[in-house]
XYZ file of C-alpha atoms in Angstrom:
483
model
C 3.745 114.547 17.685
C 3.359 110.753 18.977
C -0.251 111.780 19.153
C -0.234 112.553 15.580
C 1.582 109.261 14.280
C -0.750 107.349 16.661
C -4.092 108.572 14.797
C -2.126 108.396 11.641
C -1.324 104.649 12.274
C -5.176 104.274 13.468
C -6.344 105.884 10.241
C -4.339 103.392 8.031
C -5.701 100.477 9.855
C -9.022 101.691 9.341
C -8.575 101.880 5.503
C -6.830 98.429 5.870
C -9.808 96.704 7.360
C -12.665 98.480 5.745
C -11.043 98.648 1.961
C -13.341 101.050 -0.208
C -16.452 101.005 2.196
C -16.858 102.893 5.353
C -17.995 100.693 8.265
C -21.269 101.208 9.789
C -22.816 100.085 13.097
C -26.220 99.379 13.235
C -28.403 99.347 16.595
C -31.890 97.542 16.784
C -32.839 98.817 20.213
C -34.631 102.410 18.747
C -36.920 104.190 20.727
C -40.824 103.728 20.203
C -42.079 104.713 16.630
C -38.688 104.897 15.333
C -37.792 102.650 12.196
C -35.179 100.150 13.535
C -35.738 97.442 10.635
C -36.715 93.669 11.085
C -34.343 91.319 12.133
C -34.235 87.629 11.692
C -32.274 84.364 12.093
C -28.921 84.742 9.926
C -28.416 82.705 7.195
C -24.733 81.310 5.994
C -25.155 79.151 2.783
C -22.375 75.840 3.345
C -20.229 75.129 0.552
C -22.131 72.775 -1.716
C -20.438 69.351 -1.975
C -17.644 69.295 -4.861
C -18.413 73.155 -5.801
C -16.124 75.880 -5.596
C -17.340 79.406 -5.298
C -16.797 82.155 -8.035
C -16.843 85.477 -6.974
C -18.458 88.051 -8.675
C -16.696 90.166 -11.445
C -15.710 91.491 -14.674
C -14.941 89.788 -17.808
C -14.427 91.323 -21.590
C -15.781 88.452 -22.993
C -15.019 86.881 -26.817
C -11.685 86.783 -28.553
C -9.715 89.782 -28.439
C -8.385 89.420 -32.184
C -9.777 87.693 -34.824
C -8.688 83.759 -34.827
C -6.094 83.324 -37.427
C -6.396 79.679 -37.822
C -10.149 79.376 -38.990
C -10.743 83.595 -39.898
C -13.967 83.758 -37.800
C -14.511 86.706 -35.625
C -15.843 86.376 -32.350
C -18.013 89.469 -30.777
C -16.397 91.024 -27.702
C -17.793 92.719 -24.550
C -17.177 94.045 -21.547
C -19.715 92.169 -18.985
C -20.220 91.712 -15.388
C -21.523 88.650 -13.807
C -22.586 87.839 -10.212
C -21.528 85.405 -8.178
C -22.092 81.534 -8.248
C -20.983 77.985 -7.010
C -19.543 75.960 -10.118
C -18.636 72.097 -10.450
C -15.119 71.398 -9.517
C -15.139 69.099 -12.046
C -17.495 67.626 -15.031
C -20.089 65.382 -14.229
C -19.211 61.889 -14.057
C -20.348 58.500 -15.105
C -20.570 57.534 -11.302
C -22.712 60.522 -10.633
C -24.937 59.969 -13.036
C -25.531 56.786 -12.427
C -26.974 57.849 -8.955
C -29.147 59.398 -10.908
C -30.078 56.791 -13.008
C -30.420 54.607 -9.989
C -32.995 57.137 -8.283
C -35.573 56.880 -11.210
C -34.890 53.049 -11.756
C -35.794 52.789 -7.526
C -38.709 55.226 -8.128
C -40.352 53.492 -10.512
C -39.974 50.191 -8.718
C -41.370 51.257 -5.820
C -44.142 52.510 -7.465
C -44.871 49.215 -9.251
C -44.780 47.710 -5.950
C -47.723 49.680 -4.545
C -49.422 48.576 -7.678
C -52.217 45.653 -7.059
C -50.883 43.996 -10.411
C -47.586 43.325 -8.848
C -48.741 42.647 -5.064
C -50.190 45.906 -3.780
C -48.165 46.853 -1.324
C -49.356 50.174 -0.277
C -46.881 51.102 2.311
C -44.270 52.009 -0.627
C -46.524 55.046 -1.135
C -47.616 57.728 1.120
C -50.863 58.940 0.533
C -51.563 60.870 3.796
C -49.684 63.305 6.074
C -49.014 62.980 9.974
C -52.877 64.095 10.736
C -54.543 61.503 8.377
C -55.293 64.049 5.591
C -55.134 62.929 2.291
C -52.338 64.519 0.357
C -50.952 63.955 -3.334
C -49.641 60.193 -3.550
C -45.806 60.310 -3.427
C -43.107 57.383 -2.882
C -42.062 56.309 0.477
C -38.310 56.290 0.368
C -38.073 55.514 3.983
C -39.745 51.998 3.023
C -36.730 49.477 1.860
C -36.680 47.525 -1.038
C -37.425 43.811 -0.700
C -34.115 41.791 0.252
C -35.779 38.573 -0.280
C -38.683 39.015 -3.028
C -41.498 37.209 -3.257
C -43.199 35.930 -6.383
C -44.852 39.194 -7.036
C -42.147 41.600 -5.925
C -39.655 39.631 -8.020
C -41.958 40.122 -11.308
C -41.990 44.147 -10.547
C -37.893 43.838 -10.579
C -37.885 41.889 -13.583
C -40.401 44.155 -15.629
C -37.409 47.059 -15.182
C -35.031 44.742 -17.271
C -34.826 43.333 -20.731
C -32.927 40.330 -22.456
C -31.014 40.289 -25.506
C -32.702 38.239 -27.404
C -29.302 36.924 -29.254
C -27.111 36.758 -26.435
C -29.426 36.618 -23.321
C -27.925 39.129 -22.113
C -29.829 40.975 -18.853
C -29.851 44.475 -19.536
C -31.522 47.541 -18.093
C -34.531 48.616 -20.064
C -33.298 52.031 -20.834
C -36.527 53.197 -22.596
C -38.323 53.034 -19.480
C -35.819 55.525 -17.702
C -37.886 58.362 -17.551
C -37.802 61.275 -15.152
C -40.636 64.071 -14.733
C -39.873 67.207 -13.163
C -41.633 70.527 -12.907
C -39.852 74.046 -13.055
C -41.528 77.466 -12.387
C -40.675 80.225 -15.024
C -40.499 82.939 -12.121
C -38.777 85.476 -14.912
C -41.944 85.310 -17.224
C -44.247 85.528 -14.389
C -42.881 88.554 -13.319
C -42.856 90.472 -16.447
C -45.504 93.116 -16.938
C -46.877 91.917 -20.168
C -47.734 88.941 -18.457
C -49.941 90.268 -15.681
C -53.796 89.786 -15.639
C -54.926 93.343 -14.931
C -54.891 95.298 -18.000
C -53.580 98.533 -15.755
C -50.407 96.621 -14.328
C -49.532 95.844 -18.174
C -49.158 99.315 -18.770
C -47.801 101.365 -16.532
C -46.127 103.787 -18.958
C -49.342 104.526 -20.616
C -52.176 106.859 -19.781
C -54.905 105.073 -20.579
C -54.775 101.218 -19.716
C -55.409 98.985 -22.278
C -58.920 97.285 -22.818
C -60.413 94.950 -20.417
C -60.968 92.372 -23.508
C -57.217 92.456 -24.404
C -56.337 88.864 -24.152
C -52.911 87.793 -22.946
C -51.555 84.999 -24.811
C -48.361 82.829 -22.844
C -46.889 79.311 -23.904
C -45.890 76.766 -21.466
C -43.878 73.352 -22.088
C -45.764 70.487 -20.959
C -45.653 66.669 -21.244
C -47.438 63.239 -20.356
C -48.073 59.702 -21.027
C -50.625 58.676 -23.256
C -52.699 55.331 -23.112
C -50.212 53.650 -24.914
C -47.164 54.448 -22.341
C -45.642 56.705 -24.898
C -44.319 59.983 -23.897
C -45.742 63.067 -25.117
C -44.107 66.557 -24.940
C -45.254 69.767 -26.497
C -45.525 73.481 -26.011
C -49.151 74.764 -25.623
C -50.444 78.140 -26.080
C -53.254 79.811 -24.836
C -55.006 83.045 -22.871
C -53.362 83.840 -19.384
C -55.564 82.237 -16.575
C -53.514 82.057 -13.134
C -49.993 81.468 -11.753
C -50.168 77.967 -12.417
C -49.631 79.070 -16.285
C -45.695 79.596 -15.955
C -45.351 75.783 -14.346
C -43.620 73.837 -17.101
C -43.574 69.817 -16.992
C -40.902 67.589 -18.778
C -40.686 64.228 -18.964
C -37.286 63.059 -20.200
C -35.530 59.864 -20.820
C -32.244 60.203 -19.077
C -30.277 57.216 -20.186
C -27.025 58.356 -21.974
C -26.588 57.372 -25.635
C -24.173 54.991 -25.505
C -24.431 54.482 -29.254
C -22.377 57.877 -29.651
C -19.014 56.423 -29.783
C -20.052 54.498 -33.245
C -22.087 56.876 -34.643
C -19.937 60.104 -34.384
C -17.326 58.160 -35.680
C -17.571 56.526 -39.192
C -15.482 53.587 -40.276
C -14.085 53.303 -36.772
C -13.873 50.555 -34.502
C -15.393 51.647 -31.276
C -17.759 49.145 -29.871
C -15.391 48.981 -26.875
C -16.495 52.321 -25.963
C -20.049 51.102 -26.422
C -20.527 48.279 -24.400
C -18.111 49.726 -21.366
C -17.616 53.518 -20.929
C -20.789 53.638 -19.508
C -21.392 50.473 -17.428
C -17.967 49.160 -16.584
C -16.985 50.679 -12.982
C -13.202 51.582 -14.383
C -14.603 54.742 -15.968
C -16.757 55.763 -12.815
C -14.585 59.147 -12.502
C -14.802 59.513 -16.309
C -16.985 62.242 -17.592
C -20.383 61.255 -18.671
C -20.853 61.549 -22.420
C -23.894 61.003 -24.880
C -26.401 63.229 -22.525
C -28.243 65.731 -24.484
C -28.557 69.333 -23.141
C -32.300 68.218 -22.470
C -30.915 65.426 -20.293
C -28.442 67.366 -18.763
C -31.262 70.027 -17.487
C -33.267 67.159 -16.189
C -29.950 66.204 -13.778
C -29.850 69.563 -12.684
C -33.848 69.343 -11.748
C -33.282 66.188 -9.944
C -30.082 67.261 -8.169
C -31.950 70.397 -6.990
C -34.868 68.104 -5.626
C -32.764 65.710 -4.031
C -30.749 68.561 -2.276
C -33.912 70.148 -0.934
C -35.191 66.660 0.596
C -32.375 66.495 2.483
C -32.514 69.911 4.100
C -34.579 71.353 6.909
C -36.409 74.667 6.854
C -33.512 76.865 5.265
C -34.302 75.150 2.303
C -36.072 77.991 0.974
C -32.631 80.460 0.591
C -31.349 77.294 -1.472
C -31.253 78.247 -5.432
C -31.603 75.337 -7.614
C -28.891 73.806 -9.572
C -28.518 74.417 -13.603
C -26.267 74.834 -16.300
C -24.054 77.753 -16.244
C -24.627 80.509 -18.667
C -22.430 81.033 -21.617
C -21.051 84.128 -19.785
C -20.665 82.522 -16.368
C -18.690 79.512 -17.973
C -16.328 81.855 -19.819
C -16.057 83.696 -16.516
C -15.356 80.754 -14.637
C -12.862 79.152 -17.407
C -10.609 82.627 -17.632
C -9.709 82.441 -14.099
C -8.902 84.839 -11.763
C -6.783 86.894 -14.524
C -8.780 86.558 -17.213
C -6.343 84.483 -19.356
C -7.016 83.071 -22.640
C -6.522 79.602 -21.537
C -7.330 78.237 -18.149
C -3.764 78.595 -17.130
C -1.164 81.554 -16.600
C 0.105 81.161 -20.270
C -0.353 80.770 -23.935
C 1.620 77.352 -24.204
C -0.447 74.329 -23.837
C 2.442 72.341 -22.050
C 4.595 73.072 -19.030
C 8.484 73.212 -19.562
C 8.419 69.407 -18.395
C 6.789 68.657 -21.302
C 3.361 67.712 -19.407
C 0.104 69.122 -21.424
C -1.947 71.259 -19.519
C -5.160 69.583 -20.653
C -6.739 66.479 -22.697
C -6.967 67.551 -26.634
C -5.663 66.815 -29.545
C -2.138 68.346 -29.716
C -1.444 67.092 -33.551
C -3.459 65.993 -36.314
C -4.420 62.420 -35.850
C -2.059 61.801 -32.796
C -4.812 61.555 -29.873
C -2.467 60.133 -27.786
C 0.479 62.725 -27.326
C -1.052 64.213 -24.721
C -1.279 61.015 -22.797
C -4.865 59.929 -23.496
C -6.804 58.343 -26.564
C -10.292 59.413 -25.915
C -11.640 61.138 -22.500
C -9.625 60.966 -18.901
C -10.346 61.041 -15.746
C -11.607 64.007 -14.334
C -9.437 66.276 -12.240
C -6.454 64.824 -13.200
C -4.595 67.968 -14.595
C -3.975 71.128 -12.727
C -6.956 73.493 -11.869
C -7.174 77.081 -12.804
C -6.908 79.689 -10.699
C -10.697 79.342 -9.444
C -10.040 75.989 -8.526
C -11.994 74.237 -11.500
C -10.642 71.280 -13.313
C -10.994 70.546 -17.093
C -12.541 73.604 -17.849
C -10.297 73.414 -21.470
C -10.674 69.831 -23.182
C -11.756 66.351 -21.970
C -15.535 66.933 -22.767
C -16.816 70.124 -24.122
C -19.555 71.253 -21.827
C -23.195 72.366 -22.741
C -24.392 76.003 -21.306
C -27.738 77.369 -20.653
C -27.361 79.762 -23.652
C -29.092 79.527 -26.855
C -26.189 79.590 -29.789
C -26.696 82.701 -31.996
C -23.884 84.645 -34.298
C -24.082 87.510 -32.536
C -23.283 86.209 -29.181
C -22.564 88.424 -26.385
C -23.570 91.474 -28.656
C -27.153 90.921 -28.357
C -26.781 90.450 -24.567
C -26.895 92.592 -21.569
C -23.703 93.525 -20.105
C -25.378 92.724 -16.823
C -25.731 88.561 -16.390
C -25.851 88.297 -19.711
C -28.092 85.364 -21.044
C -29.661 84.538 -24.298
C -32.160 81.702 -23.494
C -35.160 80.082 -25.596
C -36.828 77.101 -24.759
C -37.622 75.522 -28.397
C -40.925 73.995 -28.994
C -40.812 70.245 -30.646
C -42.348 71.463 -33.924
C -39.573 74.563 -33.859
C -37.175 74.779 -36.708
C -33.597 72.972 -35.865
C -32.087 76.321 -35.960
C -33.575 77.534 -33.096
C -32.304 74.312 -31.012
C -28.665 75.160 -31.170
C -27.464 75.400 -27.500
C -23.706 77.006 -27.082
C -20.915 74.331 -25.922
C -17.885 76.130 -24.579
C -14.356 74.360 -23.523
C -13.571 72.167 -26.485
C -12.703 68.226 -26.064
C -10.280 65.192 -25.942
C -11.021 65.156 -30.321
C -10.521 68.963 -30.932
C -7.251 71.066 -31.846
C -5.534 73.540 -29.629
C -7.514 76.483 -31.292
C -11.029 75.063 -29.752
C -10.204 74.621 -26.204
C -9.418 78.716 -25.813
C -11.885 79.819 -23.092
C -13.445 82.267 -25.698
C -13.946 79.497 -28.317
C -17.887 79.563 -29.188
C -19.519 76.374 -30.659
C -22.767 74.614 -30.607
C -24.506 71.692 -30.795
C -28.527 70.741 -30.980
C -30.189 70.277 -27.486
C -31.515 66.715 -28.455
C -28.281 65.885 -30.027
C -25.856 63.539 -28.104
C -22.142 63.482 -28.363
C -19.202 61.394 -27.275
C -17.328 64.489 -26.652
C -19.904 66.697 -24.863
C -20.705 66.413 -21.105
C -21.595 68.989 -18.575
C -21.206 70.466 -15.232
C -23.643 72.522 -12.882
C -23.837 75.620 -11.312
C -25.728 77.197 -8.371
C -26.531 80.922 -8.015
C -25.196 82.002 -4.408
C -28.137 82.510 -1.736
C -26.794 85.642 -0.854
C -23.555 87.607 -0.850
C -22.331 86.465 2.319
C -22.001 82.900 1.524
C -19.021 81.034 3.242
C -15.704 81.153 1.605
C -15.014 78.437 -0.401
C -12.565 75.763 1.442
C -9.780 74.892 -0.725
C -10.773 71.050 -0.417
C -11.016 68.406 -2.858
C -13.481 65.562 -2.993
C -11.274 63.172 -4.603
């Protein structure tokens, strides 16, 4: 009897620890001629600073019932998404200023190496450790001059402009251009884009003729002889692996005039002059940033991270904007709720609001705020994410269509279209989620869909970044705030 009880207890313990999966012990000490697998150095992805891990899971995406306020029917679909890292708050003015400063300093170092401004070649790296020539790039270890000479001072002054009326010295935002490249691995992997005809037609007995031309399109950008940025999408015959490398040059300075352009017959000049420049707003979400600028920030953040990592950098996935499905899945929390909190009320029993939005017609201050609020002052959802409802609406990577999730796969759904400059505006709509400080209660629900043109900055749209997991064995998120 005791032996049976012991066996039963052991079985229960085994089930407790293994869950639905059986444990398997793998030995790598096989005899000669046996296939035992290839071992390698283990890799555990560290928790990215300021991000939380969203575990893979399932979501019934969309509004279950027709919206009674607006009469809009939102498509509903069961979908599954893989795990990812997500910023716990929206990207702040302070974080975006770091991006601006990086671009400013890179331009300055390039000019200091220019003969027109003294020609200090140590600001650029032109050869490797062995003395072999390399593509010239900035030497970030070279410190900027603390006591600039005449040439260096001219280089510094070239980055600024002066208000002809007030004499105020300001950073010349027109020069703040960031160049980056993104390789489109998905397009490169498509069989229809293969160079060899027999690889493009696996489902056909007769491969395509050798004379069939595969056309590809890619984004490119350059600076012309007059210093103007030229961005275009080119279509040409497939020629090699570099066909899928897209080049972008984006002016990254946020549009501070959005505060007056978004609101007619309103006196919002104080925000125009202070919201981005005044340190008092450092911990507020950055606004006036287009979808294109948000993507540039993600590219820079990736490059900035990889420069600080060693050999394991190859495993790290790039920062990007979340897909529409990822955003809703993360916003609903672990229980899939309609709002990023547990009930359908917008304030708790003490009368405190759960988010920064417009609770009443014209009464923006009822929730304690007039415009945006500092990030992270409201409680997080069950995923540890702050401000997934209200404060600022957020860009996603998904192109906006009325069909929404109906047109998507049910596995890691995404609709993506990189609109060319000459494309009609209807193809430049990007999905925006979460509602903002100026939106009513109905617009801040996790499933509510909205959109904006990809090149349109707004005073109520910001963004946060995500990063795909390097592996499913990434370290568990530590419950730690960065502020």
